[in-house]
Amino acid sequence: MRGAVIHAPGDVRFETLDDPKILTPTDAIIRTAVSCVCGSDLWPWRGLEPIGDPHPMGHEYVGFVEEVGSEVTSVRPGQFVVGSFATSDNTCANCRNGFQSNCLHREFMSTCQADYVRIPNAQGTLVATEQVPDEDLWPSLLAVSDVMGTGWWAADAAEVAPGSTAVVVGDGAVGLSAVIAAKEMGAERIIAMSRHESRQKLALEFGATDIVSERGDEGIARIKDLTGGIGADSVLECVGTSQAMQQALHSARPGGNVGFVGVPHEVAIDGQELFFSHVGLRGGPAPVRRYLPELIDLVLTGRIEPGKVFDLTLPLDQVAEGYKAMDERRAVKALLKP
């Protein structure tokens, strides 16, 4: 088969790889329908995470089941399936508590920008649709496997409630998906922090009521102005930088909540400051599997269309161009078609 391999910062190649095989009775093999480049893939691309030896890339996927291990009964060959970037058995204590991304048998996916993918813990990870969805729905179902599920977790962790005011920090695919989530959870006012006109337009289409283009202290001051000097009920931090975290914490009202889902890079939190702010803080890798049935239904019924975050479509063999376009902000998110 063929797939993306990262060799060094700025160096992703499309290479011939060994076909994946069933290694354990709980595995499945899927044929990729569509995959994509994630914003978090840009951290090693930019040299901000160690790469080590050359290795495959990609953790978002939807596809068709080709083969299953002997213990997999929840899906069968031929079915269209959606999974998560973090696999889970969906039966351990952590899974039963709703944190499948902290499953005791968790494995993080990392080989999905390819023709075929092995899915560990397939019994608990994969969710099949009743029938093969129309192809125009595939991008939105792909978004559900990570960015939409992560945006939903940001809103859930920040305790977005009907009638509340929510701020979304970040206008990448996760931030834009978080706008959708905040709207679906009933936020009356959704303030998207974005400096890019095309992304601002999409945020407004997804349900944002206000746009704040300022960053840092100026951005915080603008949020306070818009909320009567108090701050927002919920802040959804969807970036992972120190500035974004500080912006989020200082934009929340006393008693408000911050949901942080951007993978932290050089983020430090002052314990004393957090203690006296009365701001709640929760985040981590999104428990996408918890939300999959609901989010798949929202897509299939046409209530949400997170696939609109894909503003660049490329053949899989041009995956390197997807990385470049996203790194240069020529694209929010690149969709890859085998």
mmCIF file of C-alpha atoms in Angstrom:
data_model
loop_
_atom_site.group_PDB
_atom_site.id
_atom_site.type_symbol
_atom_site.label_atom_id
_atom_site.label_comp_id
_atom_site.label_asym_id
_atom_site.label_seq_id
_atom_site.Cartn_x
_atom_site.Cartn_y
_atom_site.Cartn_z
ATOM 1 C CA MET A 1 0.000 0.000 0.000
ATOM 2 C CA ARG A 2 0.965 3.677 -0.021
ATOM 3 C CA GLY A 3 1.148 6.145 2.847
ATOM 4 C CA ALA A 4 2.681 9.307 4.294
ATOM 5 C CA VAL A 5 5.978 9.070 6.176
ATOM 6 C CA ILE A 6 7.656 11.955 8.005
ATOM 7 C CA HIS A 7 11.457 11.964 7.805
ATOM 8 C CA ALA A 8 12.355 15.369 9.237
ATOM 9 C CA PRO A 9 10.782 18.776 9.822
ATOM 10 C CA GLY A 10 9.199 19.904 6.565
ATOM 11 C CA ASP A 11 9.843 16.508 4.968
ATOM 12 C CA VAL A 12 6.772 14.289 4.509
ATOM 13 C CA ARG A 13 6.997 11.730 1.716
ATOM 14 C CA PHE A 14 4.453 9.452 0.070
ATOM 15 C CA GLU A 15 5.961 5.973 0.081
ATOM 16 C CA THR A 16 5.208 2.310 -0.477
ATOM 17 C CA LEU A 17 4.620 0.604 2.872
ATOM 18 C CA ASP A 18 3.843 -2.910 4.046
ATOM 19 C CA ASP A 19 0.144 -3.755 4.010
ATOM 20 C CA PRO A 20 -1.277 -3.796 7.554
ATOM 21 C CA LYS A 21 -2.137 -7.194 9.006
ATOM 22 C CA ILE A 22 -4.289 -8.487 11.848
ATOM 23 C CA LEU A 23 -1.873 -8.763 14.784
ATOM 24 C CA THR A 24 -4.301 -9.481 17.639
ATOM 25 C CA PRO A 25 -7.847 -10.928 17.766
ATOM 26 C CA THR A 26 -9.197 -7.439 18.578
ATOM 27 C CA ASP A 27 -7.790 -5.789 15.427
ATOM 28 C CA ALA A 28 -9.556 -4.754 12.253
ATOM 29 C CA ILE A 29 -8.216 -3.621 8.888
ATOM 30 C CA ILE A 30 -10.035 -0.822 7.072
ATOM 31 C CA ARG A 31 -9.712 0.556 3.577
ATOM 32 C CA THR A 32 -9.513 4.314 3.913
ATOM 33 C CA ALA A 33 -12.406 6.252 2.404
ATOM 34 C CA VAL A 34 -10.920 9.668 3.215
ATOM 35 C CA SER A 35 -8.263 10.888 5.632
ATOM 36 C CA CYS A 36 -6.684 14.267 6.301
ATOM 37 C CA VAL A 37 -3.909 16.345 7.785
ATOM 38 C CA CYS A 38 -4.507 17.541 11.352
ATOM 39 C CA GLY A 39 -3.287 20.766 12.920
ATOM 40 C CA SER A 40 -1.429 18.687 15.496
ATOM 41 C CA ASP A 41 0.512 17.025 12.650
ATOM 42 C CA LEU A 42 2.114 20.412 12.079
ATOM 43 C CA TRP A 43 3.956 20.333 15.413
ATOM 44 C CA PRO A 44 6.548 17.759 14.202
ATOM 45 C CA TRP A 45 6.380 19.223 10.673
ATOM 46 C CA ARG A 46 7.508 22.550 12.143
ATOM 47 C CA GLY A 47 10.205 20.911 14.252
ATOM 48 C CA LEU A 48 8.411 21.640 17.519
ATOM 49 C CA GLU A 49 8.115 17.945 18.446
ATOM 50 C CA PRO A 50 10.847 15.305 18.113
ATOM 51 C CA ILE A 51 10.474 13.001 15.111
ATOM 52 C CA GLY A 52 13.086 10.318 15.688
ATOM 53 C CA ASP A 53 13.196 7.664 12.994
ATOM 54 C CA PRO A 54 10.999 8.118 9.902
ATOM 55 C CA HIS A 55 7.476 6.947 10.675
ATOM 56 C CA PRO A 56 3.932 6.992 9.229
ATOM 57 C CA MET A 57 1.560 9.852 9.972
ATOM 58 C CA GLY A 58 -2.153 10.486 10.424
ATOM 59 C CA HIS A 59 -4.767 9.781 13.088
ATOM 60 C CA GLU A 60 -8.120 10.686 11.507
ATOM 61 C CA TYR A 61 -10.007 8.157 9.422
ATOM 62 C CA VAL A 62 -13.240 6.741 8.099
ATOM 63 C CA GLY A 63 -13.415 3.742 5.841
ATOM 64 C CA PHE A 64 -14.646 0.308 4.907
ATOM 65 C CA VAL A 65 -13.943 -2.767 7.014
ATOM 66 C CA GLU A 66 -11.791 -5.232 5.076
ATOM 67 C CA GLU A 67 -10.988 -7.809 7.748
ATOM 68 C CA VAL A 68 -11.603 -8.348 11.456
ATOM 69 C CA GLY A 69 -9.923 -10.373 14.192
ATOM 70 C CA SER A 70 -11.637 -13.355 15.778
ATOM 71 C CA GLU A 71 -12.875 -11.354 18.796
ATOM 72 C CA VAL A 72 -14.398 -8.483 16.800
ATOM 73 C CA THR A 73 -18.170 -8.861 16.493
ATOM 74 C CA SER A 74 -19.353 -5.221 16.563
ATOM 75 C CA VAL A 75 -18.409 -4.560 12.924
ATOM 76 C CA ARG A 76 -18.064 -6.778 9.872
ATOM 77 C CA PRO A 77 -16.348 -6.598 6.487
ATOM 78 C CA GLY A 78 -18.008 -4.254 4.037
ATOM 79 C CA GLN A 79 -19.386 -1.829 6.639
ATOM 80 C CA PHE A 80 -18.569 1.874 6.631
ATOM 81 C CA VAL A 81 -17.060 2.833 9.991
ATOM 82 C CA VAL A 82 -16.006 5.881 11.974
ATOM 83 C CA GLY A 83 -13.415 5.623 14.731
ATOM 84 C CA SER A 84 -11.343 7.784 17.036
ATOM 85 C CA PHE A 85 -7.721 8.895 17.136
ATOM 86 C CA ALA A 86 -7.472 7.097 20.516
ATOM 87 C CA THR A 87 -8.560 3.461 20.446
ATOM 88 C CA SER A 88 -10.445 1.945 23.356
ATOM 89 C CA ASP A 89 -11.969 -1.343 24.414
ATOM 90 C CA ASN A 90 -15.023 0.652 25.636
ATOM 91 C CA THR A 91 -15.415 -1.736 28.584
ATOM 92 C CA CYS A 92 -12.715 -0.815 31.149
ATOM 93 C CA ALA A 93 -13.481 1.404 34.147
ATOM 94 C CA ASN A 94 -12.172 4.535 32.456
ATOM 95 C CA CYS A 95 -14.263 3.841 29.362
ATOM 96 C CA ARG A 96 -17.384 3.199 31.443
ATOM 97 C CA ASN A 97 -16.779 6.569 33.112
ATOM 98 C CA GLY A 98 -16.800 8.225 29.696
ATOM 99 C CA PHE A 99 -13.061 8.722 29.228
ATOM 100 C CA GLN A 100 -12.329 6.288 26.424
ATOM 101 C CA SER A 101 -9.301 8.342 25.413
ATOM 102 C CA ASN A 102 -7.791 7.153 28.714
ATOM 103 C CA CYS A 103 -8.733 3.514 28.176
ATOM 104 C CA LEU A 104 -6.497 1.102 30.057
ATOM 105 C CA HIS A 105 -5.731 -0.504 26.668
ATOM 106 C CA ARG A 106 -5.535 2.743 24.704
ATOM 107 C CA GLU A 107 -3.415 3.076 21.591
ATOM 108 C CA PHE A 108 -3.072 6.351 19.697
ATOM 109 C CA MET A 109 -3.566 6.057 15.959
ATOM 110 C CA SER A 110 -0.623 7.221 13.870
ATOM 111 C CA THR A 111 -0.772 5.564 10.447
ATOM 112 C CA CYS A 112 -3.990 6.867 8.878
ATOM 113 C CA GLN A 113 -2.686 8.920 5.948
ATOM 114 C CA ALA A 114 -2.577 5.697 3.963
ATOM 115 C CA ASP A 115 -4.612 3.378 1.752
ATOM 116 C CA TYR A 116 -5.247 0.853 4.542
ATOM 117 C CA VAL A 117 -5.101 1.099 8.331
ATOM 118 C CA ARG A 118 -4.957 -1.406 11.179
ATOM 119 C CA ILE A 119 -7.347 -0.445 13.983
ATOM 120 C CA PRO A 120 -6.439 -1.863 17.425
ATOM 121 C CA ASN A 121 -9.283 -2.375 19.912
ATOM 122 C CA ALA A 122 -11.665 -2.372 16.966
ATOM 123 C CA GLN A 123 -14.529 -3.886 18.970
ATOM 124 C CA GLY A 124 -14.781 -0.816 21.181
ATOM 125 C CA THR A 125 -13.373 1.827 18.843
ATOM 126 C CA LEU A 126 -15.295 1.531 15.575
ATOM 127 C CA VAL A 127 -18.899 2.579 15.035
ATOM 128 C CA ALA A 128 -20.609 1.402 11.852
ATOM 129 C CA THR A 129 -23.271 3.358 10.014
ATOM 130 C CA GLU A 130 -26.445 1.480 9.073
ATOM 131 C CA GLN A 131 -25.641 1.877 5.407
ATOM 132 C CA VAL A 132 -22.851 3.423 3.378
ATOM 133 C CA PRO A 133 -23.351 7.210 3.613
ATOM 134 C CA ASP A 134 -23.400 9.404 0.544
ATOM 135 C CA GLU A 135 -19.891 10.500 -0.382
ATOM 136 C CA ASP A 136 -20.717 14.141 0.287
ATOM 137 C CA LEU A 137 -21.124 13.201 3.972
ATOM 138 C CA TRP A 138 -17.720 11.548 4.266
ATOM 139 C CA PRO A 139 -15.828 14.773 5.104
ATOM 140 C CA SER A 140 -18.184 15.564 7.987
ATOM 141 C CA LEU A 141 -17.964 11.999 9.313
ATOM 142 C CA LEU A 142 -14.183 12.236 9.051
ATOM 143 C CA ALA A 143 -14.322 15.445 11.102
ATOM 144 C CA VAL A 144 -16.273 13.541 13.756
ATOM 145 C CA SER A 145 -13.324 11.138 14.211
ATOM 146 C CA ASP A 146 -11.228 13.953 15.684
ATOM 147 C CA VAL A 147 -11.764 17.694 15.228
ATOM 148 C CA MET A 148 -15.547 17.686 15.711
ATOM 149 C CA GLY A 149 -15.272 15.259 18.595
ATOM 150 C CA THR A 150 -12.505 17.392 20.087
ATOM 151 C CA GLY A 151 -14.496 20.600 19.659
ATOM 152 C CA TRP A 152 -17.453 18.875 21.322
ATOM 153 C CA TRP A 153 -15.240 17.859 24.234
ATOM 154 C CA ALA A 154 -14.013 21.452 24.579
ATOM 155 C CA ALA A 155 -17.612 22.642 24.953
ATOM 156 C CA ASP A 156 -18.503 19.781 27.285
ATOM 157 C CA ALA A 157 -15.413 20.315 29.462
ATOM 158 C CA ALA A 158 -16.153 24.054 29.640
ATOM 159 C CA GLU A 159 -19.737 23.240 30.674
ATOM 160 C CA VAL A 160 -21.434 25.225 27.919
ATOM 161 C CA ALA A 161 -25.100 25.491 28.895
ATOM 162 C CA PRO A 162 -28.297 26.841 27.333
ATOM 163 C CA GLY A 163 -28.352 30.641 27.431
ATOM 164 C CA SER A 164 -24.665 30.950 28.302
ATOM 165 C CA THR A 165 -21.859 32.997 26.786
ATOM 166 C CA ALA A 166 -18.995 31.008 25.284
ATOM 167 C CA VAL A 167 -15.644 32.164 23.921
ATOM 168 C CA VAL A 168 -13.702 30.033 21.451
ATOM 169 C CA VAL A 169 -9.943 30.637 21.378
ATOM 170 C CA GLY A 170 -8.551 29.397 18.070
ATOM 171 C CA ASP A 171 -9.903 29.394 14.526
ATOM 172 C CA GLY A 172 -8.424 26.159 13.233
ATOM 173 C CA ALA A 173 -10.565 23.124 12.487
ATOM 174 C CA VAL A 174 -10.998 22.294 16.179
ATOM 175 C CA GLY A 175 -11.921 25.872 17.092
ATOM 176 C CA LEU A 176 -14.435 26.087 14.266
ATOM 177 C CA SER A 177 -15.886 22.734 15.316
ATOM 178 C CA ALA A 178 -16.081 24.038 18.877
ATOM 179 C CA VAL A 179 -18.316 26.847 17.608
ATOM 180 C CA ILE A 180 -20.688 24.191 16.244
ATOM 181 C CA ALA A 181 -20.595 22.378 19.586
ATOM 182 C CA ALA A 182 -21.287 25.515 21.622
ATOM 183 C CA LYS A 183 -24.278 26.286 19.432
ATOM 184 C CA GLU A 184 -25.637 22.753 19.702
ATOM 185 C CA MET A 185 -25.291 22.913 23.498
ATOM 186 C CA GLY A 186 -27.408 26.053 23.587
ATOM 187 C CA ALA A 187 -24.981 28.929 24.068
ATOM 188 C CA GLU A 188 -26.798 32.203 23.436
ATOM 189 C CA ARG A 189 -23.649 34.131 22.633
ATOM 190 C CA ILE A 190 -20.591 32.617 20.975
ATOM 191 C CA ILE A 191 -17.519 34.821 20.623
ATOM 192 C CA ALA A 192 -14.953 33.458 18.170
ATOM 193 C CA MET A 193 -11.416 34.776 18.479
ATOM 194 C CA SER A 194 -10.018 34.858 14.946
ATOM 195 C CA ARG A 195 -7.757 37.053 12.833
ATOM 196 C CA HIS A 196 -8.472 35.448 9.467
ATOM 197 C CA GLU A 197 -11.385 36.659 7.364
ATOM 198 C CA SER A 198 -12.208 33.313 5.715
ATOM 199 C CA ARG A 199 -12.256 31.563 9.078
ATOM 200 C CA GLN A 200 -14.315 34.346 10.616
ATOM 201 C CA LYS A 201 -16.931 33.830 7.919
ATOM 202 C CA LEU A 202 -17.073 30.108 8.593
ATOM 203 C CA ALA A 203 -17.296 30.700 12.356
ATOM 204 C CA LEU A 204 -20.281 32.984 11.778
ATOM 205 C CA GLU A 205 -21.864 30.383 9.509
ATOM 206 C CA PHE A 206 -21.383 27.774 12.234
ATOM 207 C CA GLY A 207 -23.112 29.946 14.843
ATOM 208 C CA ALA A 208 -20.692 32.538 16.221
ATOM 209 C CA THR A 209 -22.427 35.776 17.202
ATOM 210 C CA ASP A 210 -19.305 37.923 17.650
ATOM 211 C CA ILE A 211 -15.763 38.000 16.277
ATOM 212 C CA VAL A 212 -12.770 39.255 18.258
ATOM 213 C CA SER A 213 -9.627 39.680 16.188
ATOM 214 C CA GLU A 214 -7.363 40.966 18.957
ATOM 215 C CA ARG A 215 -4.961 38.637 20.783
ATOM 216 C CA GLY A 216 -3.235 38.610 24.147
ATOM 217 C CA ASP A 217 -4.110 41.379 26.598
ATOM 218 C CA GLU A 218 -6.006 43.286 23.915
ATOM 219 C CA GLY A 219 -8.100 40.211 23.174
ATOM 220 C CA ILE A 220 -8.845 39.674 26.865
ATOM 221 C CA ALA A 221 -9.867 43.326 27.247
ATOM 222 C CA ARG A 222 -12.182 43.005 24.269
ATOM 223 C CA ILE A 223 -13.840 39.927 25.786
ATOM 224 C CA LYS A 224 -14.336 41.790 29.056
ATOM 225 C CA ASP A 225 -15.889 44.700 27.138
ATOM 226 C CA LEU A 226 -18.331 42.334 25.460
ATOM 227 C CA THR A 227 -19.313 40.659 28.729
ATOM 228 C CA GLY A 228 -19.934 43.651 30.965
ATOM 229 C CA GLY A 229 -16.450 43.555 32.464
ATOM 230 C CA ILE A 230 -16.937 40.072 33.950
ATOM 231 C CA GLY A 231 -15.864 37.464 31.416
ATOM 232 C CA ALA A 232 -17.485 34.499 29.722
ATOM 233 C CA ASP A 233 -19.274 31.563 31.324
ATOM 234 C CA SER A 234 -17.291 29.087 29.208
ATOM 235 C CA VAL A 235 -14.030 29.407 27.296
ATOM 236 C CA LEU A 236 -12.931 26.769 24.809
ATOM 237 C CA GLU A 237 -9.137 26.747 24.322
ATOM 238 C CA CYS A 238 -8.412 25.047 20.992
ATOM 239 C CA VAL A 239 -4.791 25.963 20.256
ATOM 240 C CA GLY A 240 -2.323 24.676 22.846
ATOM 241 C CA THR A 241 0.092 27.617 23.118
ATOM 242 C CA SER A 242 0.946 29.572 26.246
ATOM 243 C CA GLN A 243 -0.680 32.709 24.863
ATOM 244 C CA ALA A 244 -3.885 30.868 24.033
ATOM 245 C CA MET A 245 -4.104 29.363 27.512
ATOM 246 C CA GLN A 246 -3.548 32.711 29.220
ATOM 247 C CA GLN A 247 -6.093 34.300 26.920
ATOM 248 C CA ALA A 248 -8.587 31.588 27.848
ATOM 249 C CA LEU A 249 -8.046 31.711 31.603
ATOM 250 C CA HIS A 250 -8.314 35.496 31.736
ATOM 251 C CA SER A 251 -11.395 35.591 29.513
ATOM 252 C CA ALA A 252 -13.465 33.425 31.858
ATOM 253 C CA ARG A 253 -15.582 34.936 34.606
ATOM 254 C CA PRO A 254 -15.126 33.934 38.255
ATOM 255 C CA GLY A 255 -16.946 30.631 38.518
ATOM 256 C CA GLY A 256 -16.648 30.098 34.769
ATOM 257 C CA ASN A 257 -14.930 27.167 33.116
ATOM 258 C CA VAL A 258 -12.153 26.636 30.587
ATOM 259 C CA GLY A 259 -12.099 23.513 28.452
ATOM 260 C CA PHE A 260 -8.629 23.054 26.946
ATOM 261 C CA VAL A 261 -8.156 20.646 24.082
ATOM 262 C CA GLY A 262 -5.181 22.098 22.205
ATOM 263 C CA VAL A 263 -2.180 19.843 22.912
ATOM 264 C CA PRO A 264 -0.131 22.034 25.310
ATOM 265 C CA HIS A 265 3.255 23.270 24.136
ATOM 266 C CA GLU A 266 5.296 25.288 26.644
ATOM 267 C CA VAL A 267 2.157 26.024 28.653
ATOM 268 C CA ALA A 268 2.661 26.886 32.337
ATOM 269 C CA ILE A 269 -0.189 27.720 34.719
ATOM 270 C CA ASP A 270 0.267 29.820 37.851
ATOM 271 C CA GLY A 271 -1.341 27.878 40.692
ATOM 272 C CA GLN A 272 -1.883 30.935 42.883
ATOM 273 C CA GLU A 273 -3.510 32.838 40.051
ATOM 274 C CA LEU A 274 -5.779 29.927 39.176
ATOM 275 C CA PHE A 275 -6.674 29.423 42.834
ATOM 276 C CA PHE A 276 -7.896 32.998 43.318
ATOM 277 C CA SER A 277 -9.642 33.243 39.948
ATOM 278 C CA HIS A 278 -12.341 30.689 40.790
ATOM 279 C CA VAL A 279 -12.048 29.485 37.191
ATOM 280 C CA GLY A 280 -12.508 25.771 36.557
ATOM 281 C CA LEU A 281 -10.085 24.024 34.202
ATOM 282 C CA ARG A 282 -10.565 20.678 32.478
ATOM 283 C CA GLY A 283 -9.204 19.193 29.273
ATOM 284 C CA GLY A 284 -7.082 16.498 27.744
ATOM 285 C CA PRO A 285 -7.368 14.172 24.764
ATOM 286 C CA ALA A 286 -10.994 14.152 23.656
ATOM 287 C CA PRO A 287 -13.040 11.057 24.562
ATOM 288 C CA VAL A 288 -14.349 10.982 20.997
ATOM 289 C CA ARG A 289 -15.799 7.467 21.332
ATOM 290 C CA ARG A 290 -18.221 8.777 23.984
ATOM 291 C CA TYR A 291 -19.711 11.190 21.483
ATOM 292 C CA LEU A 292 -19.544 9.166 18.253
ATOM 293 C CA PRO A 293 -23.145 7.865 18.139
ATOM 294 C CA GLU A 294 -24.618 11.328 18.747
ATOM 295 C CA LEU A 295 -22.272 13.153 16.403
ATOM 296 C CA ILE A 296 -22.707 10.624 13.597
ATOM 297 C CA ASP A 297 -26.466 11.060 13.906
ATOM 298 C CA LEU A 298 -26.160 14.853 13.820
ATOM 299 C CA VAL A 299 -24.179 14.577 10.587
ATOM 300 C CA LEU A 300 -26.414 11.987 8.925
ATOM 301 C CA THR A 301 -29.560 13.984 9.732
ATOM 302 C CA GLY A 302 -27.993 17.151 8.310
ATOM 303 C CA ARG A 303 -28.071 19.101 11.559
ATOM 304 C CA ILE A 304 -24.334 19.829 11.524
ATOM 305 C CA GLU A 305 -21.804 19.972 8.685
ATOM 306 C CA PRO A 306 -18.321 20.089 10.221
ATOM 307 C CA GLY A 307 -16.857 18.858 6.935
ATOM 308 C CA LYS A 308 -16.892 22.471 5.796
ATOM 309 C CA VAL A 309 -13.613 22.915 7.687
ATOM 310 C CA PHE A 310 -11.967 21.042 4.803
ATOM 311 C CA ASP A 311 -11.192 23.815 2.365
ATOM 312 C CA LEU A 312 -8.540 21.947 0.393
ATOM 313 C CA THR A 313 -8.995 18.517 -1.212
ATOM 314 C CA LEU A 314 -5.988 16.615 -2.534
ATOM 315 C CA PRO A 315 -5.211 13.115 -3.753
ATOM 316 C CA LEU A 316 -3.447 11.152 -1.063
ATOM 317 C CA ASP A 317 -0.210 11.129 -3.040
ATOM 318 C CA GLN A 318 -0.060 14.934 -2.630
ATOM 319 C CA VAL A 319 -0.186 14.734 1.164
ATOM 320 C CA ALA A 320 2.997 16.830 1.480
ATOM 321 C CA GLU A 321 1.222 19.737 -0.203
ATOM 322 C CA GLY A 322 -1.519 19.424 2.440
ATOM 323 C CA TYR A 323 1.060 19.956 5.174
ATOM 324 C CA LYS A 324 2.537 22.955 3.363
ATOM 325 C CA ALA A 325 -0.837 24.573 2.700
ATOM 326 C CA MET A 326 -1.906 24.264 6.326
ATOM 327 C CA ASP A 327 1.471 25.419 7.633
ATOM 328 C CA GLU A 328 1.271 28.505 5.424
ATOM 329 C CA ARG A 329 -2.388 29.085 6.389
ATOM 330 C CA ARG A 330 -3.514 28.639 2.796
ATOM 331 C CA ALA A 331 -5.914 26.002 4.132
ATOM 332 C CA VAL A 332 -7.741 25.344 7.390
ATOM 333 C CA LYS A 333 -7.652 21.596 6.878
ATOM 334 C CA ALA A 334 -6.616 19.356 3.989
ATOM 335 C CA LEU A 335 -8.823 16.414 2.973
ATOM 336 C CA LEU A 336 -6.987 13.456 1.400
ATOM 337 C CA LYS A 337 -8.628 11.064 -1.045
ATOM 338 C CA PRO A 338 -6.917 7.709 -1.814
#
